[in-house]
XYZ file of C-alpha atoms in Angstrom:
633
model
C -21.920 -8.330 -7.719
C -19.846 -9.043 -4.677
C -17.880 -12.341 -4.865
C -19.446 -12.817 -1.095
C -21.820 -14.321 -1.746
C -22.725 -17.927 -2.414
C -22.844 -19.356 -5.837
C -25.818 -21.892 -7.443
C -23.706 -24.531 -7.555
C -22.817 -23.754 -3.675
C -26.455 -23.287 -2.892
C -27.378 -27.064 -4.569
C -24.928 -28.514 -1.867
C -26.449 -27.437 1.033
C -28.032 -29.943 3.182
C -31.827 -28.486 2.984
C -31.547 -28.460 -0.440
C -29.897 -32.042 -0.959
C -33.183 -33.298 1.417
C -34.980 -32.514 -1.924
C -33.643 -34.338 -4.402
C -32.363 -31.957 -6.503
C -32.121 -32.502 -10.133
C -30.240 -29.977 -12.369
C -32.583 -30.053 -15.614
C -30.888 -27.170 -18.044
C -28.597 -24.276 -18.173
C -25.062 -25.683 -16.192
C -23.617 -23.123 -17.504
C -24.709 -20.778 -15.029
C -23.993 -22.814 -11.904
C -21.397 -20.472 -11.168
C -24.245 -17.262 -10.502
C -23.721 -15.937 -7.369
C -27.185 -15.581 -4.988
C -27.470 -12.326 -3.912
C -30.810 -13.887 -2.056
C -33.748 -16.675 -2.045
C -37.305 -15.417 -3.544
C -40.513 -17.691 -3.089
C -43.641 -17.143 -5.476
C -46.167 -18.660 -7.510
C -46.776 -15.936 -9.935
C -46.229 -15.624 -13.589
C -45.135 -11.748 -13.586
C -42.940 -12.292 -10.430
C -39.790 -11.129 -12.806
C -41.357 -7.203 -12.337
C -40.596 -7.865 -8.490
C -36.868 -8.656 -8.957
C -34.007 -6.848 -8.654
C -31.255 -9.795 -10.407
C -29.154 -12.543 -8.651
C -32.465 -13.867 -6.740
C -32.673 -17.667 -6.428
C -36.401 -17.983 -7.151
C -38.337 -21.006 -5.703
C -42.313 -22.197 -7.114
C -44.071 -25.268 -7.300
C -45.082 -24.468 -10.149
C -49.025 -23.950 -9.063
C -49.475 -20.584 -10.751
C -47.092 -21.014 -14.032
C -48.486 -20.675 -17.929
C -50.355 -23.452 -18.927
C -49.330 -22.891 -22.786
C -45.812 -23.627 -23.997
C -45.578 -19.707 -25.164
C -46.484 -18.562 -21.320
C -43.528 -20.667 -20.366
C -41.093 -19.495 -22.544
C -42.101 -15.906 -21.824
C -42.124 -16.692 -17.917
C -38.230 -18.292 -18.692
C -37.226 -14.915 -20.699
C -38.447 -12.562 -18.085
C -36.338 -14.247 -15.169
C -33.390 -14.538 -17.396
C -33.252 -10.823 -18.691
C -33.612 -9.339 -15.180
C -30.876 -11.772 -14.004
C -31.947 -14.018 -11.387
C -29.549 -16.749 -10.815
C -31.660 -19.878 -10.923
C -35.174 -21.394 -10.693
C -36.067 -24.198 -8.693
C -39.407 -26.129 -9.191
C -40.820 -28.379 -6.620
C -42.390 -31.618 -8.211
C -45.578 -32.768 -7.239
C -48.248 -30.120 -7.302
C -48.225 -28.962 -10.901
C -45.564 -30.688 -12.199
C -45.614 -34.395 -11.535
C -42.912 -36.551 -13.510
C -40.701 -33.232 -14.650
C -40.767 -29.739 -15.347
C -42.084 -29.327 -19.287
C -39.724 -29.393 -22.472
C -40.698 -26.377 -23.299
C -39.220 -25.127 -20.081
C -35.957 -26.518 -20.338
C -35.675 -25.915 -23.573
C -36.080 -22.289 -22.873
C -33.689 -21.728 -19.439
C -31.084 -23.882 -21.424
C -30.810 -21.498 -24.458
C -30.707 -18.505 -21.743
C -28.242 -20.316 -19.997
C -30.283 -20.157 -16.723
C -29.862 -22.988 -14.419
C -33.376 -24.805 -13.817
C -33.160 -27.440 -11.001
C -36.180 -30.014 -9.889
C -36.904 -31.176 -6.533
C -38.061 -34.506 -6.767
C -39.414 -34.534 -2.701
C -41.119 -31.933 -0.970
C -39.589 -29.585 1.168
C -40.049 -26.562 3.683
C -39.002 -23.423 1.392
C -37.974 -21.869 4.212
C -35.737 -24.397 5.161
C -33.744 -23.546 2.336
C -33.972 -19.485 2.339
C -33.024 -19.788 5.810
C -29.685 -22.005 5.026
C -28.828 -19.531 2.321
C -29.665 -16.795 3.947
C -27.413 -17.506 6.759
C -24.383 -18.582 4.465
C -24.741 -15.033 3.667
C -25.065 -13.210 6.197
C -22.526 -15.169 7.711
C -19.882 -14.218 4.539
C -20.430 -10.821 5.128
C -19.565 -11.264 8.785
C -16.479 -12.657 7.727
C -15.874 -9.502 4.786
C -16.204 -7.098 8.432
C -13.666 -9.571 10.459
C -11.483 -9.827 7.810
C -10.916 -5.810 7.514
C -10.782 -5.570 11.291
C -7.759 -8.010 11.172
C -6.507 -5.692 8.368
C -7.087 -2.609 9.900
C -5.512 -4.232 13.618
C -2.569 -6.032 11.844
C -1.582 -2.435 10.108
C -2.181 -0.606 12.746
C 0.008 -2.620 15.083
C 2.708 -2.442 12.594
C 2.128 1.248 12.291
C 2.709 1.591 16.502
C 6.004 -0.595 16.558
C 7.701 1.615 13.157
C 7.770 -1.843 11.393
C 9.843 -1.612 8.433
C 8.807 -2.255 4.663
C 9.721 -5.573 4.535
C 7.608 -6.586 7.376
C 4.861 -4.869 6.406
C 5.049 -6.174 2.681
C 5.290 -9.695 4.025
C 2.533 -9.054 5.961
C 0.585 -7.825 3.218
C 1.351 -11.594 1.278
C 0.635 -13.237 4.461
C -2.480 -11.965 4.861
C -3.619 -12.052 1.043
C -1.761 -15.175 -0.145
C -0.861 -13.043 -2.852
C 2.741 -11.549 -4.131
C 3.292 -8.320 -3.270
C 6.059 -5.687 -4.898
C 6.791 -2.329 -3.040
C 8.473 -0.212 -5.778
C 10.023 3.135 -6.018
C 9.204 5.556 -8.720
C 11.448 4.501 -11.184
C 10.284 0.771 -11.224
C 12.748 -0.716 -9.254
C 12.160 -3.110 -6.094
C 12.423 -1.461 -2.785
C 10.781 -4.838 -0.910
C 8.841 -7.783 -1.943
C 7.258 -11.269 -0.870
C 6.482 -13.631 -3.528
C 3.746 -15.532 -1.107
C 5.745 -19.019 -1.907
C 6.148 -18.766 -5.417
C 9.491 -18.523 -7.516
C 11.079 -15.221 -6.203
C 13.035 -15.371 -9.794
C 10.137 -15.189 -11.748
C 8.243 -13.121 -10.160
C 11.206 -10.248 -10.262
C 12.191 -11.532 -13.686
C 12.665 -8.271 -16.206
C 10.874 -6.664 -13.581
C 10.906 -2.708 -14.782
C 9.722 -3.696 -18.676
C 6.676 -5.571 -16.820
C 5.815 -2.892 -14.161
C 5.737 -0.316 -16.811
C 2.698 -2.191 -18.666
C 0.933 -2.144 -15.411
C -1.103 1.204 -16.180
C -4.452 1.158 -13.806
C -6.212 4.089 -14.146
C -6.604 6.237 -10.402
C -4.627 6.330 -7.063
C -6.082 2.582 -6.145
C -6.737 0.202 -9.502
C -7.163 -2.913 -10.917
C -5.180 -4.058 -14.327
C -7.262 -6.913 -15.615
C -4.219 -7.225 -18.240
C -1.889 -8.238 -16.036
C -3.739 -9.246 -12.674
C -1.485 -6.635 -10.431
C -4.039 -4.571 -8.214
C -1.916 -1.334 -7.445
C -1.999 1.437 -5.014
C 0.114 4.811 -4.926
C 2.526 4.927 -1.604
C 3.264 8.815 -0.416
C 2.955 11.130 2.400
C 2.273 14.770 2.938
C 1.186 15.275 -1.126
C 4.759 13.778 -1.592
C 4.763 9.869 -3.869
C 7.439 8.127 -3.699
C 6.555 4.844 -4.914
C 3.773 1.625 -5.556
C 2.710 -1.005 -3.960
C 1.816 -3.985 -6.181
C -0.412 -7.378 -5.061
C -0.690 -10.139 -7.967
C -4.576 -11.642 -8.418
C -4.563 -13.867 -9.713
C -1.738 -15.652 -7.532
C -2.109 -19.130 -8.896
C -3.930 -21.750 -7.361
C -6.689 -21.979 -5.006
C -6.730 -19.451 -1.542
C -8.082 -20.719 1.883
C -11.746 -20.689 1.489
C -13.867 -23.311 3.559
C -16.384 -22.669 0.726
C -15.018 -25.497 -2.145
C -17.859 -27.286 -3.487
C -17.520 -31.175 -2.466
C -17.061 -33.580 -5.091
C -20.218 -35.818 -3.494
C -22.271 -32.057 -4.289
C -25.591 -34.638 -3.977
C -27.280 -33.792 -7.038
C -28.453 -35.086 -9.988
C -27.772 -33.286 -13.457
C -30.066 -34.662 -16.151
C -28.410 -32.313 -18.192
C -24.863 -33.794 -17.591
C -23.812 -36.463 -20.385
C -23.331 -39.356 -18.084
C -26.298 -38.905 -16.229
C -24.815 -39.881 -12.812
C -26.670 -39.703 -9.819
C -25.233 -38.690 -6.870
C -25.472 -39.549 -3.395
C -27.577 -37.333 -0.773
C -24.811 -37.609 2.360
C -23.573 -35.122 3.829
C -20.132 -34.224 2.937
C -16.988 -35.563 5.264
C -17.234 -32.942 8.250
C -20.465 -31.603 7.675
C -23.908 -31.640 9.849
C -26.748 -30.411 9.755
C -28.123 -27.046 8.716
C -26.344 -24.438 6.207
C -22.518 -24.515 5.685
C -21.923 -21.370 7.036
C -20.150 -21.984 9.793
C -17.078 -23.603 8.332
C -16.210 -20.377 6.683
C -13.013 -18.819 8.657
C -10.281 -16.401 7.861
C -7.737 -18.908 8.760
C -5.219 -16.301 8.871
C -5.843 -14.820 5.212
C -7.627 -11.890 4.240
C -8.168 -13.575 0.648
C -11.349 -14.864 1.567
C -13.782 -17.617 -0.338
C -12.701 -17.030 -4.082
C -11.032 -18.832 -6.076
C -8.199 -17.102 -8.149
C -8.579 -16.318 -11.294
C -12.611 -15.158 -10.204
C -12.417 -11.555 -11.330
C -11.585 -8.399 -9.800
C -10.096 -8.961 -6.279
C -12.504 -8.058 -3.455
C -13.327 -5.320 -1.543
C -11.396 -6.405 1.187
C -8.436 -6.811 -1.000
C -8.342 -3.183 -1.848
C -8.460 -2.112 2.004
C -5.685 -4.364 2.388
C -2.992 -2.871 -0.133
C -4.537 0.749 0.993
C -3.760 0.211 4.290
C -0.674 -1.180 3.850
C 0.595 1.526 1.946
C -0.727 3.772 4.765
C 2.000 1.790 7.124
C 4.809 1.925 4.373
C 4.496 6.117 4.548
C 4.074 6.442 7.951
C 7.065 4.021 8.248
C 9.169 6.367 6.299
C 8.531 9.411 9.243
C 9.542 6.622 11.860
C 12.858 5.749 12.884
C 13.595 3.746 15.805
C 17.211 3.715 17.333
C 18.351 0.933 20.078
C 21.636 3.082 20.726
C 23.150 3.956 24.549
C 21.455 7.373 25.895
C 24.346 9.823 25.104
C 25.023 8.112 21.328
C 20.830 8.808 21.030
C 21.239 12.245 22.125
C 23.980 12.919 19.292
C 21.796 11.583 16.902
C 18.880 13.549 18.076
C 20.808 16.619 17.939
C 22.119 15.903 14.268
C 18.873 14.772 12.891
C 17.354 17.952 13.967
C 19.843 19.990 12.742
C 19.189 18.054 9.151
C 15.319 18.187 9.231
C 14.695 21.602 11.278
C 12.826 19.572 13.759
C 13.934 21.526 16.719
C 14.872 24.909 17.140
C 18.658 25.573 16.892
C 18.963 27.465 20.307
C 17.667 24.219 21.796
C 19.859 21.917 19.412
C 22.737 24.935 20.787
C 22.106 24.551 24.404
C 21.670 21.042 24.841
C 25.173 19.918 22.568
C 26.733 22.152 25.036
C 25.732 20.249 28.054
C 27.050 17.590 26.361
C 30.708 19.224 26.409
C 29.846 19.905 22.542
C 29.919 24.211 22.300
C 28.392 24.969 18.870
C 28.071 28.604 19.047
C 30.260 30.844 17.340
C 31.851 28.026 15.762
C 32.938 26.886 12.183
C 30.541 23.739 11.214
C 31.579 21.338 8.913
C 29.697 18.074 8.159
C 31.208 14.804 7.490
C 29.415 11.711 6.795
C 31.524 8.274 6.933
C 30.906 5.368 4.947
C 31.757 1.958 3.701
C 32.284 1.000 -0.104
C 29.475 -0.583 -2.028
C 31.682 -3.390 -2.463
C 33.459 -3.959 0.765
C 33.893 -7.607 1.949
C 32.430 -8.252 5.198
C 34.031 -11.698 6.108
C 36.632 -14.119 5.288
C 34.553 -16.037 1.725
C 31.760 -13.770 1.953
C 30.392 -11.994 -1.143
C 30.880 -8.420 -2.134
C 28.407 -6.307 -0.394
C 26.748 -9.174 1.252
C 26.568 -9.410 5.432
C 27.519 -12.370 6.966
C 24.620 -12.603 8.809
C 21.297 -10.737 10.218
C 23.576 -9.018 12.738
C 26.374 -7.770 10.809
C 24.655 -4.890 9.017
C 23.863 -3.238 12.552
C 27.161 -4.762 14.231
C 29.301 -3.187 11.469
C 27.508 0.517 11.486
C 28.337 0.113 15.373
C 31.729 -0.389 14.949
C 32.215 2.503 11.984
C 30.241 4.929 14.781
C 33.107 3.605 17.595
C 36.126 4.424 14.860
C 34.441 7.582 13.844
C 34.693 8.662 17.520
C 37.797 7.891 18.315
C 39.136 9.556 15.252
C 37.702 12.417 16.914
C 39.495 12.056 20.078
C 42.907 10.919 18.569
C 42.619 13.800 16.110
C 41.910 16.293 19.049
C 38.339 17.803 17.748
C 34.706 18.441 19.070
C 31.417 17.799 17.228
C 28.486 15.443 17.452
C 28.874 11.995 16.046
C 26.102 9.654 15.273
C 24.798 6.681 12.654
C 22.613 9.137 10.105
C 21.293 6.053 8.589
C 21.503 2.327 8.112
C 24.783 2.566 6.559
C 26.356 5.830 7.192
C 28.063 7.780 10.171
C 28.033 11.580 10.215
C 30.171 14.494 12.530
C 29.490 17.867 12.849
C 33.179 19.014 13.183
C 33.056 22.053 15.159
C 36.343 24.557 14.685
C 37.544 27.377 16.173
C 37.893 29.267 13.294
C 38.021 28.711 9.266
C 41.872 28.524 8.804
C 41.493 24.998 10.533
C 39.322 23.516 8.194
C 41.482 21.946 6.093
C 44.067 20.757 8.275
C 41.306 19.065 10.921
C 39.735 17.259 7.737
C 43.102 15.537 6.851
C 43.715 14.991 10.225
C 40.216 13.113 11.273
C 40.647 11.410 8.105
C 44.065 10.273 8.685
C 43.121 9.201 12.352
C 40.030 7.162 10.992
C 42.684 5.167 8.222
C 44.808 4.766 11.549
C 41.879 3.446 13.984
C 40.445 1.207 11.530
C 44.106 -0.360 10.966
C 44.927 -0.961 14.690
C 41.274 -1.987 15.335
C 41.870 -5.286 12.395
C 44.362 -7.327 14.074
C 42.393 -6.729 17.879
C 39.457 -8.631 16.118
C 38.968 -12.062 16.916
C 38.036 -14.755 14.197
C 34.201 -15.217 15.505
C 31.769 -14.295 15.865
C 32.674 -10.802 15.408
C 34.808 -12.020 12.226
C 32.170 -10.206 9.864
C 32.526 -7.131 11.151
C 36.266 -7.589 11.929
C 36.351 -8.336 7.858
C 35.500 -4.664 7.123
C 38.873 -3.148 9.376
C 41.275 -4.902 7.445
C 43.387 -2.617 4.813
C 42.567 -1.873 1.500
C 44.569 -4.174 -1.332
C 47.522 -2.586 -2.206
C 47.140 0.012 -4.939
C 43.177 -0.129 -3.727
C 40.787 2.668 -2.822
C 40.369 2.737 0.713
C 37.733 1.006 2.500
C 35.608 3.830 3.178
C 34.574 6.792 2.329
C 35.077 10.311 4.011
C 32.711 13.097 2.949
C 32.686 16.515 4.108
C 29.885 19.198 3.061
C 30.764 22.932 2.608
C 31.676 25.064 5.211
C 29.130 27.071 7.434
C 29.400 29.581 10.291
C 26.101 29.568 11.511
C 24.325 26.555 13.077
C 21.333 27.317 11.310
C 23.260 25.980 7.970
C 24.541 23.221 9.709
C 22.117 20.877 8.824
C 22.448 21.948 4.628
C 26.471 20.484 5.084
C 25.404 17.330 6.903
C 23.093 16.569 3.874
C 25.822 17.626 1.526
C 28.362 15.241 2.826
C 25.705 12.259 3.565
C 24.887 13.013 -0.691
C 28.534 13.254 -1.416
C 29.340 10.020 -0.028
C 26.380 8.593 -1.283
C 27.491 9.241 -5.194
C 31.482 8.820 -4.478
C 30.730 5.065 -3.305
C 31.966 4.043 -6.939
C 34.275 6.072 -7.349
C 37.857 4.357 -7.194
C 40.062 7.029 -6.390
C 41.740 7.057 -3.104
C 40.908 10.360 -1.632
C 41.158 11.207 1.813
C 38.361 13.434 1.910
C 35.577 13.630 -0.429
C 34.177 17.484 -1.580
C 31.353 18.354 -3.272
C 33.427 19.012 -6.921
C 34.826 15.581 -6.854
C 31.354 14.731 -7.731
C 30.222 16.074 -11.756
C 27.013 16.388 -12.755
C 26.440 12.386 -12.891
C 27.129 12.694 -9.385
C 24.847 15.251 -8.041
C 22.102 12.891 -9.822
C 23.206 9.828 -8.177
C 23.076 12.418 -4.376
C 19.320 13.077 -5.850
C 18.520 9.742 -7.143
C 16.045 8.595 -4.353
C 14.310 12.207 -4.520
C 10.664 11.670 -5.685
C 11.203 14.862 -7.979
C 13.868 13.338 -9.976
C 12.350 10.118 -10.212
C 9.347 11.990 -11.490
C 11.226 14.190 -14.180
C 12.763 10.838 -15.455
C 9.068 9.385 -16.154
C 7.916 12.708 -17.533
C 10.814 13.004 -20.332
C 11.452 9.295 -20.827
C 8.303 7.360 -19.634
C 6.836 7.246 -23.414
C 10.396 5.823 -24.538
C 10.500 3.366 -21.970
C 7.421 2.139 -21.853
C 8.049 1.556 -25.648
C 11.157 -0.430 -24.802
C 9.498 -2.379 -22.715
C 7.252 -3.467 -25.654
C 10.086 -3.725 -28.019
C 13.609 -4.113 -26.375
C 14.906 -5.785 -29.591
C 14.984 -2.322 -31.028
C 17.193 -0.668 -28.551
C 15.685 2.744 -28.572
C 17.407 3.749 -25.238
C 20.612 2.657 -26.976
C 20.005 5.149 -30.206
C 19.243 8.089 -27.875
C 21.959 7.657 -25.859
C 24.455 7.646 -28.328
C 22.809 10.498 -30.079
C 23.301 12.559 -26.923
C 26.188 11.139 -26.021
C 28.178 12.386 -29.217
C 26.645 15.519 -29.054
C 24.374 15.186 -31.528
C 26.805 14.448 -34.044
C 24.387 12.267 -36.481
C 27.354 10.763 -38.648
C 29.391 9.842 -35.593
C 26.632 8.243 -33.208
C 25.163 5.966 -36.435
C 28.856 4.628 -36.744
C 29.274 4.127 -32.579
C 26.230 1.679 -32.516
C 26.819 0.248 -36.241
C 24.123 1.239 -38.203
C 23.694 3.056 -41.238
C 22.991 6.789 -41.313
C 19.550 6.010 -43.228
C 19.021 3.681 -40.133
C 19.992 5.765 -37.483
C 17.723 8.762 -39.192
C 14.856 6.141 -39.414
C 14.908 5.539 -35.405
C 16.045 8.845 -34.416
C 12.634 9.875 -36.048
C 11.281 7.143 -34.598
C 12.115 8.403 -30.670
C 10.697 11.942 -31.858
C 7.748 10.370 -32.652
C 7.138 8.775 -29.498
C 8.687 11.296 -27.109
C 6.659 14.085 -28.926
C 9.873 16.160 -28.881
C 12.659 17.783 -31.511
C 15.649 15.644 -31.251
C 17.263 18.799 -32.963
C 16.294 21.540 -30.492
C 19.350 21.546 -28.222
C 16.854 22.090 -25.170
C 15.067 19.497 -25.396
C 18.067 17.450 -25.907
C 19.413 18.514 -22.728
C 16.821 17.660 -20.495
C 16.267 14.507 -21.951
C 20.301 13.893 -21.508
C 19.253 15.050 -17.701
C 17.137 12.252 -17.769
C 18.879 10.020 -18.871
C 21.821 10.676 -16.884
C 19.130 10.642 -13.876
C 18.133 7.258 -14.880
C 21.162 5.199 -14.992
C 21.896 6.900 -11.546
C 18.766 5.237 -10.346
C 19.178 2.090 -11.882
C 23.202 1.967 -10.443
C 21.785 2.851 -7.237
C-alpha cells in the first residue's frame, strides 16, 4: 500500500478524533497501519464489503451479542485487513467494549480504540479523508517539481554533478553516478560522511544486484536506475534509502498524541490539546514539500516511494541527455574552430560544408595532407606554487589553464609557420588539424610544432605574474631536469582526405589519453608508442569495453568482493601473467603448487571457463588488462 497515506496512530491524533476521547483498548502493534480510507457501519458481515486498510467506525448497535459472534466479527476484519476499529461508547457498549473483544483484536494484532464521548462520524471521515487527499496532492506537486527541476537542468546542459546534487537535494538521500565498471563518475553524500559513503566503494556496488532497468535492493537500501542513450549504457545512478535519520515530513506524530492506551503498561492518560501549532480541523495542511521530494516517511519505512523512483528516472534522463550537450563560452572565431573539428570527429556536418567554411576562415583543407594532434597536460602536473599533484588551485584554474594550453597551441602554429584548425576538444585537451602541402612534410612540421610549443610554453613562464594567474602560470614552468615534459603531444595517422580527418583527431585525442603515464620524453606521441595496454587505456571509457570486462570477470569480482582475503584477482593474474606457467606463477605469489592448483580450480569454477584453453585465457588476460586500465584511469 502506498506510504501516502496516513497511519492509525496518525489518524488517533487528529483533532476530531481527540474530541472523542479516544482510548486505545488492544492490538498497539498495529498503530503503524496505514488508512487507505474511513468506513461507517453497524453490521456484523460488514468485513464482505471491504477491500483492506479501511478504518471502520460502529457504535456497536448491531454487533454479536454472544462472545463467539464477537470473536468471529474480530477475525473477519482482521483477515481482510482493515487497519483499525473504533467503537463509540454509549449506545451498546456503556463502560467498555467486551473482553472478549479485546481479547480477540489483541491476538490479531488489530488496533481496537474506544471513544469515551460521542461524536459526528463524519467529522472524523472528513478529517481523514482530507489528510489524504491532501497527501496525494502533495505525491502530484512533488513530481511536478521533479519533472520542472530536471527539465530546467536538461535546457541549461547542466553537468553531472549538478544534476546529482540535485538529485540529493531534492531526496535527502546520497546519490552515486557510476560508470560501468563501478567506479564514481559524481556523487553527493546529502550531509553525511563523504568517506564512508565511498569507502571500498566497487566491492559494495557489485552486491547491489536489483533485478530490471529501475530496482530496489532491500539488501542494501540503494534504489538503482540504468543511465544510457540511444540503446547505448554507460553507467548507474545510485540513491541510498534508507539515508539515516528522519526526512522533512510535517506528518511526525506529537508526543501529546491525546490518547489514552489502556493497553500501554503505565496506563497514562494523555491530554486532549491540540498540539503546539495546530487548529482546528484535520492536519492536512501542514504537509509541504519544503524543498524535498522525500515526502512524509520516515527512513527505514520500506521501499522508497513512487515519487522516489520518478526522481532517479528522471535524473538519469538529464545525465544522458547531458552527455549529447556541450556548452562552450569561447570568442566567435575559437567556437567556429571547434565547431569545425567536432564535426569532423562526430560526422555531424557534411565535409563540403566543414571544407568551405575552414576556408573562409583562411584554413584551405582541400587537397591537403591532414594530420591530427591533440595537446595535453600530464596527469600529474603541478598547477601552483604548494599545490598538489593534479589538483587546481581553484574553481577557475581548470578552465583558465585549458585557455592558456589553446593560446600556446596557436601560437606554436604561427611560430612554426603551419595552417589547421585549433580548438579545446574537451575539458582537458587541445587538438589541431595540421593541414600540409604534401606528405614529405609530415614529419618535419610535427617536430617543428612540437618544438615551437616546448619554446612558447618556456617564454610564456617567466611573463606570468605571481597572482592570481599564478595557477595557471604554475603549469608553463619547465619540466625538472632529467623530467618528461610537461605535456603531451599526440598526433594520429596520416590522412589525405578530409573525410578521414576526423578518425586521426580521435586517434591522437586516444593516444594522448593512454601516454599521460608514460615517462618518456617524446616530442611527439604515435600510435605504436602505445602497446596493447595502451589501446585499452584509449578505449577505457567505451561502454563496450567496460561491458566485456563484466562479462569475462564480473563472476570473479563479484566473488572478490565477498572474499578479498582470498585474492582471486591476484592468482589469475599471475597465472596469465607467466604465461600459464603453473610452477612459476605458484612460486611469484608464494604458495604451494597444491595451493595454487586448489584456487586456480577454484576461478574455473566460478568463471565457468578452462583456465587451460589458451582462448579463453586470452580474453580473460584482455580483461584484465581492460580493467586495470579502467581502474588507472
Amino acid at each position: 500500500m502506498s506510504p501516502v497515506f496516513p497511519t492509525v496512530r496518525e489518524v488517533l491524533a487528529l483533532v476530531p478524533v481527540r474530541h472523542g476521547a479516544p482510548r486505545l483498548v488492544a492490538g498497539d502493534a498495529g498503530l503503524d497501519r496505514p488508512v487507505r480510507w474511513v468506513h461507517a457501519a453497524e453490521v456484523p458481515d460488514i468485513a464482505t464489503l471491504l477491500g483492506g486498510g479501511e478504518l471502520v467506525l460502529t457504535t456497536g448497535i448491531g454487533l454479536p451479542a454472544d462472545d463467539a459472534g464477537l470473536r468471529a466479527f474480530i477475525g473477519d476484519l482482521a483477515d481482510v485487513g482493515v487497519s483499525g476499529l473504533v467503537v463509540e461508547l454509549g449506545r451498546r457498549y456503556v463502560s467498555g467494549v467486551p473482553r472478549v473483544m479485546a481479547a480477540a483484536a489483541e491476538r490479531r494484532g488489530l488496533p481496537l480504540v474506544e471513544l469515551r464521548r460521542a461524536i459526528p462520524f463524519v467529522r472524523i471521515t472528513e478529517a481523514v479523508h482530507a489528510l489524504i487527499v491532501d497527501a496525494q496532492l502533495t505525491e502530484l506537486r512533488a513530481t511536478e517539481e521533479i519533472h520542472q527541476r530536471f527539465t530546467e537542468l536538461s535546457v541549461e546542459g547542466a553537468d553531472a554533478a549538478e544534476v546529482v546534487r540535485q538529485a540529493a537535494d531534492l531526496s535527502g538521500c546520497p546519490v552515486v553516478l557510476e560508470n560501468l565498471s563501478r567506479q564514481v563518475l559524481a556523487y553527493d553524500p546529502a550531509g553525511q560522511s563523504a568517506e564512508l559513503l565511498l569507502e571500498r566503494w566497487e566491492q559494495h556496488s557489485r552486491r547491489i544486484r536489483p533485478g530490471g532497468r529501475t530496482a530496489y535492493d532491500p539488501d542494501s537500501g540503494w534504489l538503482v536506475t540504468t543511465v544510457g542513450a540511444r540503446g547505448q549504457d554507460w553507467g548507474r545512478l545510485l540513491l541510498r534509502w534508507p539515508a539515516g535519520g528522519e526526512l522533512t515530513t510535517g506528518r511526525a506524530l506529537p508526543a501529546d498524541d491525546g490518547f489514552e492506551s489502556r493497553a500501554a503498561p503505565t496506563g497514562a492518560v494523555r491530554t486532549d490539546a491540540a498540539p503546539a501549532g495546530r487548529t482546528d480541523g484535520d492536519r492536512g495542511g501542514d504537509v509541504a514539500l519544503a524543498g524535498r521530494i522525500a515526502g512524509p516517511y520516515a527512513v527505514g519505512s520500506g521501499a522508497p516511494p513512487t515519487r522516489l523512483t520518478i526522481l532517479v528516472e528522471r535524473a538519469a534522463s538529464t545525465l544522458a541527455l547531458g552527455r549529447l550537450i556541450r556548452r562552450d563560452a569561447e570568442g566567435l572565431e575559437r567556437q567556429i574552430h571547434r565547431t569545425l573539428l567536432t564535426a569532423l570527429i562526430d560526422h555531424s556536418r557534411p565535409v563540403d560544408e566543414v571544407a568551405l567554411r575552414a576556408k573562409a576562415l583562411g584554413v584551405p583543407l582541400d587537397r591537403r595532407h591532414l594530420v591530427g594532434v591533440v595537446v595535453r597536460y600530464r596527469a600529474d602536473e603541478p598547477v601552483g606554487e604548494g599545490a598538489a599533484p593534479g589538483v587546481d588551485a581553484g574553481p577557475e584554474a581548470g578552465p583558465a589553464r585549458l585557455r592558456d594550453l589553446a593560446e600556446a597551441v596557436g601560437h606554436a602554429l604561427l611560430e612554426a609557420k603551419l595552417t589547421g584548425l585549433t580548438s579545446a576538444v574537451d575539458d582537458h585537451a587541445v587538438g589541431a588539424l595540421l593541414a600540409l602541402p604534401d606528405p614529405a612534410a609530415e614529419e618535419k612540421a610535427l617536430a617543428a610544432f612540437a618544438a615551437a610549443l616546448r619554446r612558447v610554453r618556456l617564454d610564456a613562464a617567466p611573463a606570468r605574474p605571481p597572482a592570481p594567474r599564478s595557477p595557471v602560470g604554475g603549469t608553463f614552468r619547465p619540466a625538472a631536469a632529467g623530467g618528461p615534459a610537461a605535456v603531451i603531444v599526440a598526433a594520429g595517422s596520416s590522412v589525405s582526405s578530409l573525410r578521414e580527418a576526423g578518425r586521426s583527431l580521435v586517434e591522437a585525442r586516444q593516444i594522448a589519453q593512454a601516454a599521460r603515464r608514460d615517462r618518456r620524453d617524446l616530442l611527439i606521441f604515435r600510435l605504436p608508442h602505445v602497446g596493447l595496454a595502451g589501446l585499452l587505456h584509449l578505449l577505457r571509457d567505451e561502454p563496450r569495453v567496460q561491458t566485456f570486462v563484466e562479462r569475462e570477470l564480473g563472476a570473479l569480482l563479484a566473488y572478490h568482493a565477498q572474499h578479498p582475503r582470498e585474492q582471486l584477482l591476484g592468482t589469475l593474474r599471475a597465472y596469465l601473467e607467466s604465461g600459464r606457467n603453473k610452477s612459476a606463477a605458484a612460486a611469484a605469489v608464494h604458495l604451494s603448487r597444491p595451493a595454487f592448483y586448489e584456487r586456480l580450480a577454484r576461478i574455473g569454477r566460478i568463471l565457468d571457463v578452462d583456465l587451460d584453453s589458451v582462448d579463453a585465457c586470452l580474453s580473460l588476460h584482455v580483461a584484465l588488462l581492460a580493467l586495470d586500465a579502467v581502474r588507472r584511469s
